[in-house]
């Protein structure tokens, strides 16, 4: 083993430190872990031991940040410099309807910009950067509470998040210096926390109404396999909208009384939102509440009854029925065939929501005995532990893609290549033909959504295939493969069929940051300025090298019989070369040596995997395959 | 074109034991899923991803009778192309087109009248006919009568497309009432 003073963690099976699960929520975020006894805990993140970190980031004049409750306290005094509910803007463009809702934000708009940006006074920040601040805070707090290095995480996302929103969340993780083990869907995470606990089996619906997003998933549980049958939702509907509905009424009433329009005043909007939120919480327990709006000049109290509040939000709650019905239909199930309903998200505490859910799913009493605020983080921690801590044979999540993927064809019509609710990972290939003589390039526009026309779907990316050899029209044939990985993120590759030449695909995300932009941010971020970036890159390459060597030696110890003549020597030579570069300080050379070793052992790895498949298909008992 | 029956390790034929198919898919996924290889090197992870995609894609084709039949016919050199394409409609049995037009007219009326109950009744009828088509399709495959199977598949695709349109109409109506 190479000696390195940079890494304290020496266990190659756990190279990134303690794995954690993170619920990056619209209103609150949580971090959880699995302890040595296999018990799951959410980690206290506030001074008083609270496990909910308000997802609020306050930017100080020097550009540094405060996150959580102390930042939330700044909302009333610094509404422009303080960002709450940033999740609503993740992966969104500057023209998104979300930016036009009642709010206290100061958007920074720049011609041609693809993403939302906030002007927080000291600088301009993107939702990815704001989310990264929340993740960094969670990581620091978890490290302090556990007294351990935390570097790898499973992060949850709403099931209904599209590709751009998922990619942005992953980017935020990277920017926060985390190895993102996997993005998992929030309802699936909740099902894991419930299902493993009870050894449940059957068909379950998870109704997840959070601060800013709504998801419903139908899952089938069989022997630890959590197979999502369908998912649906609304990524712009949540408890925030309930607050906003009530805040709007409060502002109208107070504006009328004071004779001035408060809706344009960020201080008043913020005060009304806070008052509405507090009143909503009170109305969960009581029939009447006072909404206390603390304007800078005076405090105004408005009485609100539960009946009034419920009539204000009834149509919003009704909207969730559309997604529930769609999910059931897509799973080809009737409500009566659902064995249980799991409630997730703080908004499911509202009595109106509970009554509504019971009604939709045929009067079944919903399960809500694990705290609906904590259940998602707990499920994520279980999955993180299984991926990077203690592998568990009894747990496997099979999720689906929530929205169809397609490409633009003639007349602005979208041709769907991967349909919604397809189990991931998955792929689809499409052949495109050149239409002009000597054509050497081709533009491809990738979209996500269910509607037929380009303008009604989400534009994910545009890219240009280049280097097609000049031929007569219709003879150039390019096969484009769309692969969706286990995070639900799309990757595109292309091949010219007549020559077999792989095409270079440079995807320009329509509403995201490019890899270069993320790299630049990483380098520019405060955390990394403190340590030498190249030192960090070398350390990471060594970790990966040790992981590969560990894995390979384990395989060789059991399956040396599968080696072909000369193969062991080639592997040994590649291993020796890797060990030599590992003592050096050139991360590029280490990475090249890793890839050489991967290459030398690929045939062996393939034979092992194929033998395992044959074993399973022959009905033999499945042996542990690692 | 890799053999989808072989990938899932189930007996070849149109009549698929769906429970066995699900079991095989679960078994293979337990073995191959990238999450099972998260601790491995980059090559192992990449291979796990490729294999899982292959299994998932074959499984999806096998699960759905219409895609399964399409795959089996394509293997025999009969390519019906995409649903609604010329290649697909040329296999529609004679006289069926009249039926198609009548059904379409009926559905257009239902849609114009926004009559959800009538749409549901129409869907029930088409679903019953779809069951008959599926059985006829299976019998054609039993006899290795691929031309007949192609005709039945063309009918099946038409019925499923109509069911999809009825579903879209019902969804839109529901949304209108719950928007």
PDB file of C-alpha atoms in Angstrom, chain A residues 176-392:
ATOM      1  CA  UNK A 176     -19.737  20.979  -1.701  1.00  0.00           C
ATOM      2  CA  UNK A 177     -16.797  18.565  -1.959  1.00  0.00           C
ATOM      3  CA  UNK A 178     -18.970  15.455  -1.614  1.00  0.00           C
ATOM      4  CA  UNK A 179     -18.656  12.219  -3.524  1.00  0.00           C
ATOM      5  CA  UNK A 180     -22.285  11.776  -4.607  1.00  0.00           C
ATOM      6  CA  UNK A 181     -22.787   8.021  -4.314  1.00  0.00           C
ATOM      7  CA  UNK A 182     -26.255   8.152  -5.772  1.00  0.00           C
ATOM      8  CA  UNK A 183     -29.229  10.445  -6.188  1.00  0.00           C
ATOM      9  CA  UNK A 184     -32.322   8.651  -4.961  1.00  0.00           C
ATOM     10  CA  UNK A 185     -35.930   9.674  -5.175  1.00  0.00           C
ATOM     11  CA  UNK A 186     -37.501  10.982  -1.999  1.00  0.00           C
ATOM     12  CA  UNK A 187     -40.558   8.675  -1.987  1.00  0.00           C
ATOM     13  CA  UNK A 188     -38.311   5.665  -2.608  1.00  0.00           C
ATOM     14  CA  UNK A 189     -36.063   6.679   0.282  1.00  0.00           C
ATOM     15  CA  UNK A 190     -39.112   6.943   2.533  1.00  0.00           C
ATOM     16  CA  UNK A 191     -40.294   3.508   1.441  1.00  0.00           C
ATOM     17  CA  UNK A 192     -36.884   2.061   2.329  1.00  0.00           C
ATOM     18  CA  UNK A 193     -37.071   3.529   5.835  1.00  0.00           C
ATOM     19  CA  UNK A 194     -40.551   2.060   6.302  1.00  0.00           C
ATOM     20  CA  UNK A 195     -40.195  -1.193   4.422  1.00  0.00           C
ATOM     21  CA  UNK A 196     -36.924  -2.493   5.832  1.00  0.00           C
ATOM     22  CA  UNK A 197     -38.080  -1.711   9.311  1.00  0.00           C
ATOM     23  CA  UNK A 198     -41.192  -3.848   9.018  1.00  0.00           C
ATOM     24  CA  UNK A 199     -40.036  -6.479   6.538  1.00  0.00           C
ATOM     25  CA  UNK A 200     -43.076  -5.371   4.600  1.00  0.00           C
ATOM     26  CA  UNK A 201     -44.180  -6.833   1.296  1.00  0.00           C
ATOM     27  CA  UNK A 202     -46.921  -5.777  -1.055  1.00  0.00           C
ATOM     28  CA  UNK A 203     -47.881  -2.725  -3.048  1.00  0.00           C
ATOM     29  CA  UNK A 204     -47.519   0.690  -1.435  1.00  0.00           C
ATOM     30  CA  UNK A 205     -48.192   4.268  -2.410  1.00  0.00           C
ATOM     31  CA  UNK A 206     -45.954   7.009  -1.082  1.00  0.00           C
ATOM     32  CA  UNK A 207     -47.592  10.440  -0.946  1.00  0.00           C
ATOM     33  CA  UNK A 208     -44.854  13.023  -0.453  1.00  0.00           C
ATOM     34  CA  UNK A 209     -45.929  16.637  -0.087  1.00  0.00           C
ATOM     35  CA  UNK A 210     -42.974  18.761   0.931  1.00  0.00           C
ATOM     36  CA  UNK A 211     -42.279  22.460   1.084  1.00  0.00           C
ATOM     37  CA  UNK A 212     -41.998  22.963  -2.638  1.00  0.00           C
ATOM     38  CA  UNK A 213     -42.554  19.684  -4.414  1.00  0.00           C
ATOM     39  CA  UNK A 214     -45.134  16.951  -4.629  1.00  0.00           C
ATOM     40  CA  UNK A 215     -44.433  13.318  -5.543  1.00  0.00           C
ATOM     41  CA  UNK A 216     -46.448  10.166  -5.544  1.00  0.00           C
ATOM     42  CA  UNK A 217     -44.830   6.791  -6.188  1.00  0.00           C
ATOM     43  CA  UNK A 218     -46.309   3.315  -6.388  1.00  0.00           C
ATOM     44  CA  UNK A 219     -43.865   0.647  -5.235  1.00  0.00           C
ATOM     45  CA  UNK A 220     -43.848  -3.086  -5.017  1.00  0.00           C
ATOM     46  CA  UNK A 221     -41.826  -4.633  -2.211  1.00  0.00           C
ATOM     47  CA  UNK A 222     -40.570  -8.181  -2.636  1.00  0.00           C
ATOM     48  CA  UNK A 223     -37.806  -9.539  -0.437  1.00  0.00           C
ATOM     49  CA  UNK A 224     -35.919  -6.302  -0.022  1.00  0.00           C
ATOM     50  CA  UNK A 225     -36.302  -5.254  -3.654  1.00  0.00           C
ATOM     51  CA  UNK A 226     -38.084  -1.900  -3.804  1.00  0.00           C
ATOM     52  CA  UNK A 227     -39.410  -1.776  -7.313  1.00  0.00           C
ATOM     53  CA  UNK A 228     -41.011   1.495  -8.314  1.00  0.00           C
ATOM     54  CA  UNK A 229     -43.902   0.788 -10.674  1.00  0.00           C
ATOM     55  CA  UNK A 230     -44.748   4.390 -11.451  1.00  0.00           C
ATOM     56  CA  UNK A 231     -44.187   7.864 -10.214  1.00  0.00           C
ATOM     57  CA  UNK A 232     -45.851  11.173 -10.845  1.00  0.00           C
ATOM     58  CA  UNK A 233     -45.991  14.567  -9.267  1.00  0.00           C
ATOM     59  CA  UNK A 234     -45.608  18.278  -9.563  1.00  0.00           C
ATOM     60  CA  UNK A 235     -42.177  19.755  -8.964  1.00  0.00           C
ATOM     61  CA  UNK A 236     -43.670  23.183  -8.283  1.00  0.00           C
ATOM     62  CA  UNK A 237     -46.334  22.422  -5.673  1.00  0.00           C
ATOM     63  CA  UNK A 238     -45.875  22.277  -1.932  1.00  0.00           C
ATOM     64  CA  UNK A 239     -46.394  23.799   1.481  1.00  0.00           C
ATOM     65  CA  UNK A 240     -44.738  27.006   0.251  1.00  0.00           C
ATOM     66  CA  UNK A 241     -47.702  27.493  -2.058  1.00  0.00           C
ATOM     67  CA  UNK A 242     -50.100  27.149   0.889  1.00  0.00           C
ATOM     68  CA  UNK A 243     -48.126  29.840   2.730  1.00  0.00           C
ATOM     69  CA  UNK A 244     -48.118  32.012  -0.346  1.00  0.00           C
ATOM     70  CA  UNK A 245     -51.881  31.672  -0.820  1.00  0.00           C
ATOM     71  CA  UNK A 246     -52.511  32.834   2.739  1.00  0.00           C
ATOM     72  CA  UNK A 247     -49.780  35.506   2.567  1.00  0.00           C
ATOM     73  CA  UNK A 248     -51.399  36.922  -0.565  1.00  0.00           C
ATOM     74  CA  UNK A 249     -54.712  37.341   1.270  1.00  0.00           C
ATOM     75  CA  UNK A 250     -52.970  38.891   4.284  1.00  0.00           C
ATOM     76  CA  UNK A 251     -51.111  41.365   2.072  1.00  0.00           C
ATOM     77  CA  UNK A 252     -54.316  42.325   0.261  1.00  0.00           C
ATOM     78  CA  UNK A 253     -56.135  42.976   3.521  1.00  0.00           C
ATOM     79  CA  UNK A 254     -53.303  44.937   5.097  1.00  0.00           C
ATOM     80  CA  UNK A 255     -52.611  46.883   1.894  1.00  0.00           C
ATOM     81  CA  UNK A 256     -56.259  47.947   1.805  1.00  0.00           C
ATOM     82  CA  UNK A 257     -56.153  49.001   5.449  1.00  0.00           C
ATOM     83  CA  UNK A 258     -52.889  50.920   5.102  1.00  0.00           C
ATOM     84  CA  UNK A 259     -53.622  52.342   1.673  1.00  0.00           C
ATOM     85  CA  UNK A 260     -50.384  51.186   0.068  1.00  0.00           C
ATOM     86  CA  UNK A 261     -49.480  48.141  -2.042  1.00  0.00           C
ATOM     87  CA  UNK A 262     -47.314  45.840   0.042  1.00  0.00           C
ATOM     88  CA  UNK A 263     -46.921  43.066  -2.549  1.00  0.00           C
ATOM     89  CA  UNK A 264     -43.937  44.849  -4.118  1.00  0.00           C
ATOM     90  CA  UNK A 265     -42.168  45.387  -0.793  1.00  0.00           C
ATOM     91  CA  UNK A 266     -39.791  42.481  -0.086  1.00  0.00           C
ATOM     92  CA  UNK A 267     -39.851  43.178   3.672  1.00  0.00           C
ATOM     93  CA  UNK A 268     -43.649  43.017   3.784  1.00  0.00           C
ATOM     94  CA  UNK A 269     -43.772  39.912   1.557  1.00  0.00           C
ATOM     95  CA  UNK A 270     -41.300  38.183   3.820  1.00  0.00           C
ATOM     96  CA  UNK A 271     -43.246  39.178   6.948  1.00  0.00           C
ATOM     97  CA  UNK A 272     -46.527  37.943   5.450  1.00  0.00           C
ATOM     98  CA  UNK A 273     -44.964  34.618   4.408  1.00  0.00           C
ATOM     99  CA  UNK A 274     -43.587  34.097   7.924  1.00  0.00           C
ATOM    100  CA  UNK A 275     -46.954  34.965   9.469  1.00  0.00           C
ATOM    101  CA  UNK A 276     -48.777  32.620   7.084  1.00  0.00           C
ATOM    102  CA  UNK A 277     -46.385  29.773   7.848  1.00  0.00           C
ATOM    103  CA  UNK A 278     -46.821  30.184  11.594  1.00  0.00           C
ATOM    104  CA  UNK A 279     -50.607  30.372  11.258  1.00  0.00           C
ATOM    105  CA  UNK A 280     -50.611  27.218   9.076  1.00  0.00           C
ATOM    106  CA  UNK A 281     -48.737  25.313  11.767  1.00  0.00           C
ATOM    107  CA  UNK A 282     -51.130  26.535  14.453  1.00  0.00           C
ATOM    108  CA  UNK A 283     -54.164  25.576  12.376  1.00  0.00           C
ATOM    109  CA  UNK A 284     -52.952  21.969  12.245  1.00  0.00           C
ATOM    110  CA  UNK A 285     -53.869  21.731  15.929  1.00  0.00           C
ATOM    111  CA  UNK A 286     -56.485  24.453  16.366  1.00  0.00           C
ATOM    112  CA  UNK A 287     -59.560  25.844  14.610  1.00  0.00           C
ATOM    113  CA  UNK A 288     -58.512  29.506  14.803  1.00  0.00           C
ATOM    114  CA  UNK A 289     -55.123  31.208  14.677  1.00  0.00           C
ATOM    115  CA  UNK A 290     -53.798  34.753  14.613  1.00  0.00           C
ATOM    116  CA  UNK A 291     -51.499  35.556  11.720  1.00  0.00           C
ATOM    117  CA  UNK A 292     -49.023  38.054  13.120  1.00  0.00           C
ATOM    118  CA  UNK A 293     -47.472  40.141  10.344  1.00  0.00           C
ATOM    119  CA  UNK A 294     -44.453  42.035  11.648  1.00  0.00           C
ATOM    120  CA  UNK A 295     -43.983  44.913   9.238  1.00  0.00           C
ATOM    121  CA  UNK A 296     -40.988  47.158   9.878  1.00  0.00           C
ATOM    122  CA  UNK A 297     -43.261  50.028  10.931  1.00  0.00           C
ATOM    123  CA  UNK A 298     -45.962  48.131  12.823  1.00  0.00           C
ATOM    124  CA  UNK A 299     -47.292  44.689  13.658  1.00  0.00           C
ATOM    125  CA  UNK A 300     -50.685  43.652  12.276  1.00  0.00           C
ATOM    126  CA  UNK A 301     -52.706  40.674  13.516  1.00  0.00           C
ATOM    127  CA  UNK A 302     -55.291  38.965  11.330  1.00  0.00           C
ATOM    128  CA  UNK A 303     -57.560  36.178  12.575  1.00  0.00           C
ATOM    129  CA  UNK A 304     -57.721  33.112  10.301  1.00  0.00           C
ATOM    130  CA  UNK A 305     -60.009  30.112  10.803  1.00  0.00           C
ATOM    131  CA  UNK A 306     -59.122  26.607   9.718  1.00  0.00           C
ATOM    132  CA  UNK A 307     -62.127  26.583   7.398  1.00  0.00           C
ATOM    133  CA  UNK A 308     -60.906  29.775   5.713  1.00  0.00           C
ATOM    134  CA  UNK A 309     -57.408  28.398   5.322  1.00  0.00           C
ATOM    135  CA  UNK A 310     -58.664  25.083   3.972  1.00  0.00           C
ATOM    136  CA  UNK A 311     -60.835  26.795   1.380  1.00  0.00           C
ATOM    137  CA  UNK A 312     -57.792  28.848   0.312  1.00  0.00           C
ATOM    138  CA  UNK A 313     -55.658  25.765  -0.307  1.00  0.00           C
ATOM    139  CA  UNK A 314     -58.354  23.283  -1.368  1.00  0.00           C
ATOM    140  CA  UNK A 315     -57.686  23.689  -5.078  1.00  0.00           C
ATOM    141  CA  UNK A 316     -53.932  23.209  -4.539  1.00  0.00           C
ATOM    142  CA  UNK A 317     -54.518  19.991  -2.598  1.00  0.00           C
ATOM    143  CA  UNK A 318     -56.990  18.883  -5.273  1.00  0.00           C
ATOM    144  CA  UNK A 319     -54.231  19.170  -7.839  1.00  0.00           C
ATOM    145  CA  UNK A 320     -52.371  16.301  -6.194  1.00  0.00           C
ATOM    146  CA  UNK A 321     -55.243  13.994  -7.178  1.00  0.00           C
ATOM    147  CA  UNK A 322     -54.245  14.337 -10.832  1.00  0.00           C
ATOM    148  CA  UNK A 323     -50.800  12.896 -10.182  1.00  0.00           C
ATOM    149  CA  UNK A 324     -52.145  10.149  -7.884  1.00  0.00           C
ATOM    150  CA  UNK A 325     -54.584   9.019 -10.530  1.00  0.00           C
ATOM    151  CA  UNK A 326     -51.902   9.065 -13.219  1.00  0.00           C
ATOM    152  CA  UNK A 327     -49.503   7.035 -11.067  1.00  0.00           C
ATOM    153  CA  UNK A 328     -52.178   4.403 -10.371  1.00  0.00           C
ATOM    154  CA  UNK A 329     -53.126   4.179 -14.047  1.00  0.00           C
ATOM    155  CA  UNK A 330     -49.504   3.929 -15.159  1.00  0.00           C
ATOM    156  CA  UNK A 331     -48.975   1.109 -12.656  1.00  0.00           C
ATOM    157  CA  UNK A 332     -52.165  -0.477 -14.005  1.00  0.00           C
ATOM    158  CA  UNK A 333     -53.672  -0.622 -10.524  1.00  0.00           C
ATOM    159  CA  UNK A 334     -56.887   0.394  -8.791  1.00  0.00           C
ATOM    160  CA  UNK A 335     -56.781   2.285  -5.498  1.00  0.00           C
ATOM    161  CA  UNK A 336     -58.251  -0.801  -3.817  1.00  0.00           C
ATOM    162  CA  UNK A 337     -55.169  -2.832  -4.762  1.00  0.00           C
ATOM    163  CA  UNK A 338     -52.851  -0.625  -2.686  1.00  0.00           C
ATOM    164  CA  UNK A 339     -51.855  -2.339   0.566  1.00  0.00           C
ATOM    165  CA  UNK A 340     -50.726   0.790   2.369  1.00  0.00           C
ATOM    166  CA  UNK A 341     -50.081   4.504   1.965  1.00  0.00           C
ATOM    167  CA  UNK A 342     -46.998   6.176   3.410  1.00  0.00           C
ATOM    168  CA  UNK A 343     -47.124   9.896   4.198  1.00  0.00           C
ATOM    169  CA  UNK A 344     -43.974  11.941   3.733  1.00  0.00           C
ATOM    170  CA  UNK A 345     -43.216  15.650   4.036  1.00  0.00           C
ATOM    171  CA  UNK A 346     -44.216  18.259   6.585  1.00  0.00           C
ATOM    172  CA  UNK A 347     -47.280  19.313   4.587  1.00  0.00           C
ATOM    173  CA  UNK A 348     -48.901  15.904   5.170  1.00  0.00           C
ATOM    174  CA  UNK A 349     -49.467  17.019   8.772  1.00  0.00           C
ATOM    175  CA  UNK A 350     -52.356  19.225   7.604  1.00  0.00           C
ATOM    176  CA  UNK A 351     -55.690  17.593   8.469  1.00  0.00           C
ATOM    177  CA  UNK A 352     -57.112  18.510   5.062  1.00  0.00           C
ATOM    178  CA  UNK A 353     -54.268  16.686   3.296  1.00  0.00           C
ATOM    179  CA  UNK A 354     -54.715  13.574   5.482  1.00  0.00           C
ATOM    180  CA  UNK A 355     -58.443  13.429   4.782  1.00  0.00           C
ATOM    181  CA  UNK A 356     -57.789  13.900   1.095  1.00  0.00           C
ATOM    182  CA  UNK A 357     -55.180  11.128   0.877  1.00  0.00           C
ATOM    183  CA  UNK A 358     -57.407   8.667   2.722  1.00  0.00           C
ATOM    184  CA  UNK A 359     -60.172   9.456   0.256  1.00  0.00           C
ATOM    185  CA  UNK A 360     -57.998   9.032  -2.869  1.00  0.00           C
ATOM    186  CA  UNK A 361     -56.630   5.677  -1.775  1.00  0.00           C
ATOM    187  CA  UNK A 362     -59.961   4.137  -0.887  1.00  0.00           C
ATOM    188  CA  UNK A 363     -60.218   5.104   2.766  1.00  0.00           C
ATOM    189  CA  UNK A 364     -57.029   3.400   3.872  1.00  0.00           C
ATOM    190  CA  UNK A 365     -55.567   4.930   7.017  1.00  0.00           C
ATOM    191  CA  UNK A 366     -52.164   6.281   5.944  1.00  0.00           C
ATOM    192  CA  UNK A 367     -48.955   5.273   7.715  1.00  0.00           C
ATOM    193  CA  UNK A 368     -47.303   8.247   9.326  1.00  0.00           C
ATOM    194  CA  UNK A 369     -45.609   6.882  12.417  1.00  0.00           C
ATOM    195  CA  UNK A 370     -42.065   7.635  11.283  1.00  0.00           C
ATOM    196  CA  UNK A 371     -41.651  11.415  11.512  1.00  0.00           C
ATOM    197  CA  UNK A 372     -42.608  12.621   8.003  1.00  0.00           C
ATOM    198  CA  UNK A 373     -39.830  15.222   8.165  1.00  0.00           C
ATOM    199  CA  UNK A 374     -37.104  12.672   8.938  1.00  0.00           C
ATOM    200  CA  UNK A 375     -38.084   9.554   7.031  1.00  0.00           C
ATOM    201  CA  UNK A 376     -36.469  10.578   3.722  1.00  0.00           C
ATOM    202  CA  UNK A 377     -33.048  11.315   5.246  1.00  0.00           C
ATOM    203  CA  UNK A 378     -33.203   8.011   7.103  1.00  0.00           C
ATOM    204  CA  UNK A 379     -33.885   6.041   3.927  1.00  0.00           C
ATOM    205  CA  UNK A 380     -31.028   7.877   2.180  1.00  0.00           C
ATOM    206  CA  UNK A 381     -28.660   6.993   5.050  1.00  0.00           C
ATOM    207  CA  UNK A 382     -29.592   3.311   4.757  1.00  0.00           C
ATOM    208  CA  UNK A 383     -28.820   3.371   1.045  1.00  0.00           C
ATOM    209  CA  UNK A 384     -25.549   5.304   1.586  1.00  0.00           C
ATOM    210  CA  UNK A 385     -24.457   2.734   4.130  1.00  0.00           C
ATOM    211  CA  UNK A 386     -25.295  -0.113   1.744  1.00  0.00           C
ATOM    212  CA  UNK A 387     -23.332   1.532  -1.078  1.00  0.00           C
ATOM    213  CA  UNK A 388     -20.215   2.646   0.757  1.00  0.00           C
ATOM    214  CA  UNK A 389     -20.298   1.046   4.167  1.00  0.00           C
ATOM    215  CA  UNK A 390     -21.817  -2.346   4.828  1.00  0.00           C
ATOM    216  CA  UNK A 391     -23.153  -3.928   1.632  1.00  0.00           C
ATOM    217  CA  UNK A 392     -26.522  -5.553   2.256  1.00  0.00           C
TER     218      UNK A 392
END
